[in-house]
mmCIF file of N, CA and C in Angstrom:
data_model
loop_
_atom_site.group_PDB
_atom_site.id
_atom_site.type_symbol
_atom_site.label_atom_id
_atom_site.label_comp_id
_atom_site.label_asym_id
_atom_site.label_seq_id
_atom_site.Cartn_x
_atom_site.Cartn_y
_atom_site.Cartn_z
ATOM 1 N N MET U 52 0.264 19.920 21.851
ATOM 2 C CA MET U 52 0.561 18.492 21.815
ATOM 3 C C MET U 52 2.046 18.272 21.561
ATOM 4 N N ASN U 53 2.622 17.336 22.266
ATOM 5 C CA ASN U 53 4.019 16.995 22.000
ATOM 6 C C ASN U 53 4.083 15.809 21.038
ATOM 7 N N SER U 54 5.276 15.430 20.637
ATOM 8 C CA SER U 54 5.426 14.379 19.621
ATOM 9 C C SER U 54 4.868 13.040 20.090
ATOM 10 N N GLU U 55 4.983 12.748 21.375
ATOM 11 C CA GLU U 55 4.433 11.485 21.889
ATOM 12 C C GLU U 55 2.910 11.475 21.773
ATOM 13 N N ASP U 56 2.277 12.610 22.049
ATOM 14 C CA ASP U 56 0.825 12.714 21.915
ATOM 15 C C ASP U 56 0.402 12.495 20.466
ATOM 16 N N TYR U 57 1.133 13.126 19.536
ATOM 17 C CA TYR U 57 0.827 12.931 18.113
ATOM 18 C C TYR U 57 0.998 11.468 17.718
ATOM 19 N N PHE U 58 2.103 10.880 18.140
ATOM 20 C CA PHE U 58 2.354 9.474 17.823
ATOM 21 C C PHE U 58 1.223 8.596 18.345
ATOM 22 N N ASN U 59 0.829 8.792 19.596
ATOM 23 C CA ASN U 59 -0.231 7.974 20.192
ATOM 24 C C ASN U 59 -1.558 8.164 19.473
ATOM 25 N N LYS U 60 -1.863 9.402 19.101
ATOM 26 C CA LYS U 60 -3.118 9.669 18.386
ATOM 27 C C LYS U 60 -3.109 9.015 17.000
ATOM 28 N N ILE U 61 -2.018 9.160 16.280
ATOM 29 C CA ILE U 61 -1.908 8.549 14.948
ATOM 30 C C ILE U 61 -1.999 7.034 15.067
ATOM 31 N N ASN U 62 -1.285 6.463 16.015
ATOM 32 C CA ASN U 62 -1.305 5.017 16.205
ATOM 33 C C ASN U 62 -2.715 4.524 16.533
ATOM 34 N N ARG U 63 -3.419 5.253 17.391
ATOM 35 C CA ARG U 63 -4.779 4.874 17.772
ATOM 36 C C ARG U 63 -5.709 4.914 16.559
ATOM 37 N N GLU U 64 -5.613 5.980 15.775
ATOM 38 C CA GLU U 64 -6.488 6.113 14.605
ATOM 39 C C GLU U 64 -6.181 5.050 13.546
ATOM 40 N N LEU U 65 -4.904 4.749 13.342
ATOM 41 C CA LEU U 65 -4.551 3.699 12.383
ATOM 42 C C LEU U 65 -4.996 2.327 12.881
ATOM 43 N N SER U 66 -4.984 2.127 14.194
ATOM 44 C CA SER U 66 -5.479 0.868 14.769
ATOM 45 C C SER U 66 -6.973 0.717 14.513
ATOM 46 N N VAL U 67 -7.705 1.807 14.663
ATOM 47 C CA VAL U 67 -9.143 1.787 14.389
ATOM 48 C C VAL U 67 -9.378 1.482 12.912
ATOM 49 N N LEU U 68 -8.614 2.123 12.039
ATOM 50 C CA LEU U 68 -8.737 1.867 10.604
ATOM 51 C C LEU U 68 -8.483 0.393 10.300
ATOM 52 N N GLN U 69 -7.428 -0.153 10.864
ATOM 53 C CA GLN U 69 -7.092 -1.559 10.645
ATOM 54 C C GLN U 69 -8.237 -2.471 11.105
ATOM 55 N N PHE U 70 -8.803 -2.179 12.255
ATOM 56 C CA PHE U 70 -9.922 -2.946 12.798
ATOM 57 C C PHE U 70 -11.134 -2.860 11.869
ATOM 58 N N GLU U 71 -11.457 -1.648 11.423
ATOM 59 C CA GLU U 71 -12.602 -1.444 10.530
ATOM 60 C C GLU U 71 -12.424 -2.192 9.208
ATOM 61 N N ILE U 72 -11.231 -2.130 8.658
ATOM 62 C CA ILE U 72 -10.967 -2.809 7.384
ATOM 63 C C ILE U 72 -11.145 -4.310 7.540
ATOM 64 N N LYS U 73 -10.617 -4.864 8.618
ATOM 65 C CA LYS U 73 -10.738 -6.302 8.856
ATOM 66 C C LYS U 73 -12.202 -6.704 9.016
ATOM 67 N N ASN U 74 -12.943 -5.975 9.837
ATOM 68 C CA ASN U 74 -14.337 -6.329 10.084
ATOM 69 C C ASN U 74 -15.215 -6.132 8.857
ATOM 70 N N ARG U 75 -15.040 -5.039 8.155
ATOM 71 C CA ARG U 75 -15.836 -4.819 6.943
ATOM 72 C C ARG U 75 -15.466 -5.825 5.859
ATOM 73 N N GLY U 76 -14.182 -6.169 5.789
ATOM 74 C CA GLY U 76 -13.739 -7.161 4.810
ATOM 75 C C GLY U 76 -14.395 -8.504 5.038
ATOM 76 N N SER U 77 -14.600 -8.876 6.301
ATOM 77 C CA SER U 77 -15.251 -10.156 6.597
ATOM 78 C C SER U 77 -16.703 -10.158 6.137
ATOM 79 N N LEU U 78 -17.277 -8.974 5.941
ATOM 80 C CA LEU U 78 -18.634 -8.842 5.408
ATOM 81 C C LEU U 78 -18.627 -8.539 3.909
ATOM 82 N N ASN U 79 -17.445 -8.592 3.318
ATOM 83 C CA ASN U 79 -17.232 -8.294 1.902
ATOM 84 C C ASN U 79 -17.588 -6.844 1.552
ATOM 85 N N LEU U 80 -17.415 -5.949 2.518
ATOM 86 C CA LEU U 80 -17.612 -4.517 2.292
ATOM 87 C C LEU U 80 -16.235 -3.897 2.122
ATOM 88 N N ARG U 81 -15.905 -3.503 0.913
ATOM 89 C CA ARG U 81 -14.545 -3.067 0.602
ATOM 90 C C ARG U 81 -14.411 -1.562 0.345
ATOM 91 N N ASP U 82 -15.481 -0.803 0.580
ATOM 92 C CA ASP U 82 -15.416 0.634 0.304
ATOM 93 C C ASP U 82 -14.347 1.340 1.127
ATOM 94 N N ILE U 83 -14.135 0.897 2.335
ATOM 95 C CA ILE U 83 -13.129 1.533 3.192
ATOM 96 C C ILE U 83 -11.720 1.317 2.640
ATOM 97 N N ASN U 84 -11.519 0.230 1.898
ATOM 98 C CA ASN U 84 -10.205 -0.016 1.289
ATOM 99 C C ASN U 84 -9.859 1.087 0.295
ATOM 100 N N ILE U 85 -10.851 1.529 -0.463
ATOM 101 C CA ILE U 85 -10.636 2.609 -1.434
ATOM 102 C C ILE U 85 -10.278 3.900 -0.695
ATOM 103 N N HIS U 86 -11.009 4.200 0.365
ATOM 104 C CA HIS U 86 -10.718 5.409 1.144
ATOM 105 C C HIS U 86 -9.327 5.334 1.766
ATOM 106 N N SER U 87 -8.933 4.148 2.186
ATOM 107 C CA SER U 87 -7.609 4.011 2.808
ATOM 108 C C SER U 87 -6.494 4.243 1.788
ATOM 109 N N GLU U 88 -6.742 3.926 0.516
ATOM 110 C CA GLU U 88 -5.739 4.208 -0.523
ATOM 111 C C GLU U 88 -5.423 5.699 -0.561
ATOM 112 N N PHE U 89 -6.457 6.530 -0.466
ATOM 113 C CA PHE U 89 -6.247 7.978 -0.487
ATOM 114 C C PHE U 89 -5.527 8.445 0.775
ATOM 115 N N LEU U 90 -5.856 7.848 1.903
ATOM 116 C CA LEU U 90 -5.168 8.188 3.150
ATOM 117 C C LEU U 90 -3.682 7.858 3.050
ATOM 118 N N PHE U 91 -3.365 6.638 2.606
ATOM 119 C CA PHE U 91 -1.965 6.240 2.507
ATOM 120 C C PHE U 91 -1.239 7.011 1.407
ATOM 121 N N CYS U 92 -1.961 7.421 0.384
ATOM 122 C CA CYS U 92 -1.374 8.267 -0.659
ATOM 123 C C CYS U 92 -0.855 9.560 -0.027
ATOM 124 N N LYS U 93 -1.707 10.214 0.742
ATOM 125 C CA LYS U 93 -1.307 11.467 1.395
ATOM 126 C C LYS U 93 -0.191 11.234 2.412
ATOM 127 N N LEU U 94 -0.284 10.145 3.149
ATOM 128 C CA LEU U 94 0.713 9.835 4.169
ATOM 129 C C LEU U 94 2.087 9.578 3.549
ATOM 130 N N LEU U 95 2.135 8.772 2.492
ATOM 131 C CA LEU U 95 3.406 8.489 1.815
ATOM 132 C C LEU U 95 3.986 9.750 1.179
ATOM 133 N N ASN U 96 3.115 10.587 0.638
ATOM 134 C CA ASN U 96 3.582 11.856 0.064
ATOM 135 C C ASN U 96 4.236 12.727 1.134
ATOM 136 N N MET U 97 3.620 12.796 2.304
ATOM 137 C CA MET U 97 4.178 13.621 3.387
ATOM 138 C C MET U 97 5.479 13.034 3.926
ATOM 139 N N ILE U 98 5.516 11.732 4.120
ATOM 140 C CA ILE U 98 6.687 11.098 4.735
ATOM 141 C C ILE U 98 7.874 11.034 3.785
ATOM 142 N N PHE U 99 7.631 10.616 2.533
ATOM 143 C CA PHE U 99 8.729 10.353 1.605
ATOM 144 C C PHE U 99 8.923 11.423 0.534
ATOM 145 N N GLY U 100 8.048 12.429 0.508
ATOM 146 C CA GLY U 100 8.189 13.484 -0.484
ATOM 147 C C GLY U 100 7.759 13.069 -1.883
ATOM 148 N N TYR U 101 6.955 12.018 -1.965
ATOM 149 C CA TYR U 101 6.432 11.602 -3.263
ATOM 150 C C TYR U 101 5.336 12.564 -3.703
ATOM 151 N N ASN U 102 4.926 12.415 -4.946
ATOM 152 C CA ASN U 102 3.768 13.112 -5.471
ATOM 153 C C ASN U 102 2.833 12.049 -6.044
ATOM 154 N N LEU U 103 2.452 11.113 -5.181
ATOM 155 C CA LEU U 103 1.618 9.995 -5.615
ATOM 156 C C LEU U 103 0.218 10.461 -5.962
ATOM 157 N N GLU U 104 -0.348 9.799 -6.961
ATOM 158 C CA GLU U 104 -1.728 10.017 -7.364
ATOM 159 C C GLU U 104 -2.385 8.653 -7.462
ATOM 160 N N ALA U 105 -3.709 8.641 -7.392
ATOM 161 C CA ALA U 105 -4.446 7.381 -7.489
ATOM 162 C C ALA U 105 -4.719 7.040 -8.945
ATOM 163 N N LYS U 106 -4.574 5.756 -9.263
ATOM 164 C CA LYS U 106 -4.937 5.268 -10.595
ATOM 165 C C LYS U 106 -6.449 5.148 -10.657
ATOM 166 N N SER U 107 -7.027 5.450 -11.799
ATOM 167 C CA SER U 107 -8.461 5.239 -11.948
ATOM 168 C C SER U 107 -8.690 3.759 -12.223
ATOM 169 N N SER U 108 -9.835 3.258 -11.823
ATOM 170 C CA SER U 108 -10.109 1.827 -11.975
ATOM 171 C C SER U 108 -10.176 1.405 -13.438
ATOM 172 N N SER U 109 -10.398 2.349 -14.347
ATOM 173 C CA SER U 109 -10.449 2.013 -15.771
ATOM 174 C C SER U 109 -9.060 1.980 -16.408
ATOM 175 N N ASP U 110 -8.065 2.461 -15.699
ATOM 176 C CA ASP U 110 -6.692 2.481 -16.203
ATOM 177 C C ASP U 110 -6.137 1.061 -16.223
ATOM 178 N N THR U 111 -5.523 0.670 -17.315
ATOM 179 C CA THR U 111 -4.979 -0.691 -17.425
ATOM 180 C C THR U 111 -3.869 -0.942 -16.410
ATOM 181 N N LYS U 112 -3.211 0.109 -15.945
ATOM 182 C CA LYS U 112 -2.155 -0.052 -14.937
ATOM 183 C C LYS U 112 -2.732 -0.420 -13.577
ATOM 184 N N ALA U 113 -4.018 -0.168 -13.394
ATOM 185 C CA ALA U 113 -4.646 -0.420 -12.100
ATOM 186 C C ALA U 113 -4.710 -1.904 -11.760
ATOM 187 N N VAL U 114 -4.335 -2.773 -12.691
ATOM 188 C CA VAL U 114 -4.330 -4.208 -12.388
ATOM 189 C C VAL U 114 -3.278 -4.547 -11.346
ATOM 190 N N ALA U 115 -2.230 -3.762 -11.249
ATOM 191 C CA ALA U 115 -1.136 -4.079 -10.324
ATOM 192 C C ALA U 115 -0.811 -2.955 -9.350
ATOM 193 N N ILE U 116 -1.245 -1.740 -9.652
ATOM 194 C CA ILE U 116 -0.886 -0.629 -8.766
ATOM 195 C C ILE U 116 -2.099 0.253 -8.479
ATOM 196 N N ASP U 117 -2.063 0.868 -7.308
ATOM 197 C CA ASP U 117 -3.134 1.774 -6.899
ATOM 198 C C ASP U 117 -2.703 3.230 -6.968
ATOM 199 N N LEU U 118 -1.424 3.475 -6.691
ATOM 200 C CA LEU U 118 -0.891 4.832 -6.639
ATOM 201 C C LEU U 118 0.367 4.907 -7.486
ATOM 202 N N TYR U 119 0.664 6.090 -7.999
ATOM 203 C CA TYR U 119 1.864 6.232 -8.821
ATOM 204 C C TYR U 119 2.413 7.648 -8.723
ATOM 205 N N ASP U 120 3.702 7.755 -8.946
ATOM 206 C CA ASP U 120 4.386 9.041 -9.066
ATOM 207 C C ASP U 120 5.207 8.936 -10.345
ATOM 208 N N ASP U 121 4.715 9.549 -11.421
ATOM 209 C CA ASP U 121 5.388 9.438 -12.719
ATOM 210 C C ASP U 121 6.751 10.118 -12.738
ATOM 211 N N LYS U 122 6.917 11.188 -11.962
ATOM 212 C CA LYS U 122 8.195 11.896 -11.955
ATOM 213 C C LYS U 122 9.284 11.065 -11.278
ATOM 214 N N LEU U 123 8.983 10.512 -10.112
ATOM 215 C CA LEU U 123 9.968 9.709 -9.378
ATOM 216 C C LEU U 123 9.935 8.231 -9.778
ATOM 217 N N LYS U 124 9.004 7.876 -10.664
ATOM 218 C CA LYS U 124 8.894 6.503 -11.185
ATOM 219 C C LYS U 124 8.656 5.486 -10.070
ATOM 220 N N VAL U 125 7.704 5.823 -9.188
ATOM 221 C CA VAL U 125 7.352 4.955 -8.068
ATOM 222 C C VAL U 125 5.906 4.507 -8.235
ATOM 223 N N ALA U 126 5.670 3.216 -8.045
ATOM 224 C CA ALA U 126 4.325 2.653 -8.083
ATOM 225 C C ALA U 126 4.045 2.012 -6.729
ATOM 226 N N VAL U 127 2.785 2.096 -6.293
ATOM 227 C CA VAL U 127 2.414 1.556 -4.984
ATOM 228 C C VAL U 127 1.156 0.709 -5.113
ATOM 229 N N GLN U 128 1.188 -0.462 -4.523
ATOM 230 C CA GLN U 128 0.007 -1.304 -4.360
ATOM 231 C C GLN U 128 -0.341 -1.242 -2.876
ATOM 232 N N VAL U 129 -1.563 -0.854 -2.561
ATOM 233 C CA VAL U 129 -2.028 -0.773 -1.177
ATOM 234 C C VAL U 129 -2.962 -1.953 -0.954
ATOM 235 N N THR U 130 -2.674 -2.756 0.068
ATOM 236 C CA THR U 130 -3.486 -3.947 0.287
ATOM 237 C C THR U 130 -3.668 -4.253 1.765
ATOM 238 N N SER U 131 -4.771 -4.889 2.068
ATOM 239 C CA SER U 131 -5.008 -5.367 3.430
ATOM 240 C C SER U 131 -4.857 -6.881 3.486
ATOM 241 N N THR U 132 -4.327 -7.465 2.432
ATOM 242 C CA THR U 132 -4.141 -8.914 2.356
ATOM 243 C C THR U 132 -2.691 -9.263 2.682
ATOM 244 N N PRO U 133 -2.430 -9.772 3.889
ATOM 245 C CA PRO U 133 -1.051 -10.050 4.308
ATOM 246 C C PRO U 133 -0.588 -11.451 3.908
ATOM 247 N N GLU U 134 -0.561 -11.722 2.615
ATOM 248 C CA GLU U 134 -0.187 -13.060 2.155
ATOM 249 C C GLU U 134 0.878 -12.965 1.072
ATOM 250 N N PHE U 135 1.818 -13.925 1.102
ATOM 251 C CA PHE U 135 2.871 -13.961 0.089
ATOM 252 C C PHE U 135 2.275 -14.124 -1.309
ATOM 253 N N ASP U 136 1.157 -14.845 -1.410
ATOM 254 C CA ASP U 136 0.501 -15.042 -2.706
ATOM 255 C C ASP U 136 0.077 -13.700 -3.307
ATOM 256 N N LYS U 137 -0.412 -12.794 -2.473
ATOM 257 C CA LYS U 137 -0.809 -11.458 -2.940
ATOM 258 C C LYS U 137 0.401 -10.701 -3.482
ATOM 259 N N ILE U 138 1.532 -10.791 -2.777
ATOM 260 C CA ILE U 138 2.762 -10.132 -3.216
ATOM 261 C C ILE U 138 3.195 -10.699 -4.561
ATOM 262 N N SER U 139 3.170 -12.016 -4.661
ATOM 263 C CA SER U 139 3.591 -12.694 -5.886
ATOM 264 C C SER U 139 2.702 -12.316 -7.070
ATOM 265 N N LYS U 140 1.393 -12.337 -6.863
ATOM 266 C CA LYS U 140 0.460 -11.991 -7.946
ATOM 267 C C LYS U 140 0.633 -10.534 -8.377
ATOM 268 N N THR U 141 0.844 -9.663 -7.409
ATOM 269 C CA THR U 141 1.038 -8.248 -7.733
ATOM 270 C C THR U 141 2.288 -8.048 -8.572
ATOM 271 N N THR U 142 3.400 -8.656 -8.162
ATOM 272 C CA THR U 142 4.638 -8.483 -8.933
ATOM 273 C C THR U 142 4.526 -9.146 -10.300
ATOM 274 N N ASP U 143 3.838 -10.285 -10.379
ATOM 275 C CA ASP U 143 3.630 -10.934 -11.680
ATOM 276 C C ASP U 143 2.847 -10.025 -12.623
ATOM 277 N N LYS U 144 1.768 -9.428 -12.121
ATOM 278 C CA LYS U 144 0.961 -8.517 -12.943
ATOM 279 C C LYS U 144 1.755 -7.268 -13.319
ATOM 280 N N PHE U 145 2.546 -6.783 -12.381
ATOM 281 C CA PHE U 145 3.379 -5.608 -12.619
ATOM 282 C C PHE U 145 4.313 -5.861 -13.797
ATOM 283 N N ILE U 146 4.921 -7.029 -13.822
ATOM 284 C CA ILE U 146 5.863 -7.380 -14.893
ATOM 285 C C ILE U 146 5.133 -7.736 -16.184
ATOM 286 N N SER U 147 4.082 -8.549 -16.100
ATOM 287 C CA SER U 147 3.385 -8.976 -17.322
ATOM 288 C C SER U 147 2.715 -7.811 -18.043
ATOM 289 N N ASN U 148 2.386 -6.755 -17.312
ATOM 290 C CA ASN U 148 1.812 -5.554 -17.926
ATOM 291 C C ASN U 148 2.869 -4.509 -18.262
ATOM 292 N N GLN U 149 4.146 -4.924 -18.208
ATOM 293 C CA GLN U 149 5.284 -4.080 -18.592
ATOM 294 C C GLN U 149 5.440 -2.825 -17.729
ATOM 295 N N LEU U 150 4.869 -2.831 -16.541
ATOM 296 C CA LEU U 150 4.963 -1.653 -15.680
ATOM 297 C C LEU U 150 6.365 -1.464 -15.129
ATOM 298 N N HIS U 151 7.156 -2.520 -15.090
ATOM 299 C CA HIS U 151 8.543 -2.410 -14.611
ATOM 300 C C HIS U 151 9.392 -1.559 -15.556
ATOM 301 N N LYS U 152 8.923 -1.369 -16.781
ATOM 302 C CA LYS U 152 9.635 -0.508 -17.724
ATOM 303 C C LYS U 152 9.302 0.966 -17.489
ATOM 304 N N GLU U 153 8.172 1.206 -16.854
ATOM 305 C CA GLU U 153 7.720 2.577 -16.605
ATOM 306 C C GLU U 153 8.075 3.071 -15.197
ATOM 307 N N TYR U 154 8.094 2.153 -14.237
ATOM 308 C CA TYR U 154 8.366 2.518 -12.844
ATOM 309 C C TYR U 154 9.596 1.785 -12.335
ATOM 310 N N LYS U 155 10.486 2.521 -11.667
ATOM 311 C CA LYS U 155 11.724 1.933 -11.141
ATOM 312 C C LYS U 155 11.494 1.186 -9.835
ATOM 313 N N LYS U 156 10.460 1.554 -9.125
ATOM 314 C CA LYS U 156 10.242 0.981 -7.804
ATOM 315 C C LYS U 156 8.774 0.630 -7.612
ATOM 316 N N LEU U 157 8.540 -0.560 -7.087
ATOM 317 C CA LEU U 157 7.199 -0.991 -6.711
ATOM 318 C C LEU U 157 7.183 -1.167 -5.200
ATOM 319 N N ILE U 158 6.312 -0.429 -4.542
ATOM 320 C CA ILE U 158 6.127 -0.558 -3.099
ATOM 321 C C ILE U 158 4.793 -1.250 -2.873
ATOM 322 N N ILE U 159 4.817 -2.279 -2.062
ATOM 323 C CA ILE U 159 3.570 -2.933 -1.682
ATOM 324 C C ILE U 159 3.341 -2.602 -0.214
ATOM 325 N N LEU U 160 2.355 -1.761 0.042
ATOM 326 C CA LEU U 160 2.045 -1.338 1.399
ATOM 327 C C LEU U 160 0.970 -2.271 1.944
ATOM 328 N N VAL U 161 1.328 -3.036 2.948
ATOM 329 C CA VAL U 161 0.403 -3.987 3.564
ATOM 330 C C VAL U 161 -0.045 -3.407 4.895
ATOM 331 N N TYR U 162 -1.318 -3.111 5.004
ATOM 332 C CA TYR U 162 -1.817 -2.609 6.282
ATOM 333 C C TYR U 162 -2.742 -3.669 6.864
ATOM 334 N N ALA U 163 -2.113 -4.592 7.558
ATOM 335 C CA ALA U 163 -2.828 -5.702 8.176
ATOM 336 C C ALA U 163 -2.073 -6.127 9.418
ATOM 337 N N ARG U 164 -2.749 -6.788 10.285
ATOM 338 C CA ARG U 164 -2.166 -7.167 11.571
ATOM 339 C C ARG U 164 -0.879 -7.963 11.421
ATOM 340 N N HIS U 165 -0.790 -8.828 10.432
ATOM 341 C CA HIS U 165 0.396 -9.663 10.269
ATOM 342 C C HIS U 165 1.233 -9.262 9.056
ATOM 343 N N GLY U 166 1.032 -8.072 8.551
ATOM 344 C CA GLY U 166 1.778 -7.604 7.388
ATOM 345 C C GLY U 166 3.270 -7.514 7.618
ATOM 346 N N HIS U 167 3.687 -7.299 8.873
ATOM 347 C CA HIS U 167 5.115 -7.186 9.187
ATOM 348 C C HIS U 167 5.875 -8.461 8.846
ATOM 349 N N GLU U 168 5.172 -9.594 8.772
ATOM 350 C CA GLU U 168 5.829 -10.858 8.437
ATOM 351 C C GLU U 168 6.321 -10.871 6.991
ATOM 352 N N LEU U 169 5.802 -9.971 6.180
ATOM 353 C CA LEU U 169 6.175 -9.906 4.769
ATOM 354 C C LEU U 169 7.314 -8.930 4.514
ATOM 355 N N MET U 170 7.755 -8.214 5.526
ATOM 356 C CA MET U 170 8.822 -7.228 5.341
ATOM 357 C C MET U 170 10.064 -7.901 4.774
ATOM 358 N N GLY U 171 10.681 -7.245 3.812
ATOM 359 C CA GLY U 171 11.894 -7.782 3.211
ATOM 360 C C GLY U 171 11.626 -8.773 2.100
ATOM 361 N N CYS U 172 10.362 -9.014 1.795
ATOM 362 C CA CYS U 172 10.013 -9.908 0.691
ATOM 363 C C CYS U 172 10.599 -9.318 -0.588
ATOM 364 N N LYS U 173 11.273 -10.130 -1.373
ATOM 365 C CA LYS U 173 11.930 -9.618 -2.584
ATOM 366 C C LYS U 173 11.094 -9.951 -3.815
ATOM 367 N N SER U 174 11.274 -9.139 -4.823
ATOM 368 C CA SER U 174 10.598 -9.387 -6.085
ATOM 369 C C SER U 174 11.587 -9.158 -7.208
ATOM 370 N N PRO U 175 11.239 -9.610 -8.414
ATOM 371 C CA PRO U 175 12.138 -9.397 -9.536
ATOM 372 C C PRO U 175 12.225 -7.940 -9.962
ATOM 373 N N VAL U 176 11.492 -7.047 -9.294
ATOM 374 C CA VAL U 176 11.486 -5.645 -9.674
ATOM 375 C C VAL U 176 12.544 -4.847 -8.923
ATOM 376 N N GLY U 177 13.363 -5.478 -8.119
ATOM 377 C CA GLY U 177 14.436 -4.743 -7.460
ATOM 378 C C GLY U 177 14.524 -4.964 -5.974
ATOM 379 N N GLU U 178 14.641 -3.861 -5.248
ATOM 380 C CA GLU U 178 14.848 -3.874 -3.806
ATOM 381 C C GLU U 178 13.679 -4.536 -3.076
ATOM 382 N N PRO U 179 13.827 -4.733 -1.753
ATOM 383 C CA PRO U 179 12.670 -5.196 -0.989
ATOM 384 C C PRO U 179 11.497 -4.262 -1.262
ATOM 385 N N THR U 180 10.338 -4.844 -1.474
ATOM 386 C CA THR U 180 9.218 -4.049 -1.945
ATOM 387 C C THR U 180 8.094 -3.907 -0.943
ATOM 388 N N VAL U 181 8.207 -4.552 0.202
ATOM 389 C CA VAL U 181 7.078 -4.553 1.120
ATOM 390 C C VAL U 181 7.278 -3.547 2.238
ATOM 391 N N LEU U 182 6.320 -2.659 2.379
ATOM 392 C CA LEU U 182 6.273 -1.711 3.479
ATOM 393 C C LEU U 182 5.049 -2.095 4.289
ATOM 394 N N ALA U 183 5.256 -2.605 5.478
ATOM 395 C CA ALA U 183 4.133 -3.084 6.279
ATOM 396 C C ALA U 183 3.780 -2.081 7.356
ATOM 397 N N PHE U 184 2.499 -1.893 7.540
ATOM 398 C CA PHE U 184 1.997 -1.059 8.613
ATOM 399 C C PHE U 184 1.290 -1.987 9.586
ATOM 400 N N ARG U 185 1.650 -1.895 10.831
ATOM 401 C CA ARG U 185 0.951 -2.667 11.853
ATOM 402 C C ARG U 185 0.739 -1.761 13.046
ATOM 403 N N ALA U 186 -0.506 -1.482 13.330
ATOM 404 C CA ALA U 186 -0.803 -0.661 14.498
ATOM 405 C C ALA U 186 -0.581 -1.493 15.747
ATOM 406 N N ALA U 187 -0.171 -0.847 16.799
ATOM 407 C CA ALA U 187 0.106 -1.560 18.057
ATOM 408 C C ALA U 187 -1.165 -2.057 18.692
#
């Protein structure tokens, strides 16, 4: 396989994932969202060299973040909700729970059809925080 073949295969599979998440979400079935957190955890680790791990649902930090890298001080919220309100609530919870003192960077990964509209959204936690994934 050449790089174009890999790109097309990855894009196709992510498009299917996006479709499944949207359709299951409309039925209030959110189990695939949890599985996608692990997928994006591995993907971000490979692409950016992070050592992200998943927060357990009982962890108090899980109110604002899904993944974390304690060594690089990076926190990630993975969401399929492409709304500014979601970004705002996440950053508010991140700050109110004092997570900004523990993590230097908060990444909000939006994997939704219109997530690209949120790119460059700023928060009080520093640099632009939104990384949007949109399958073609």
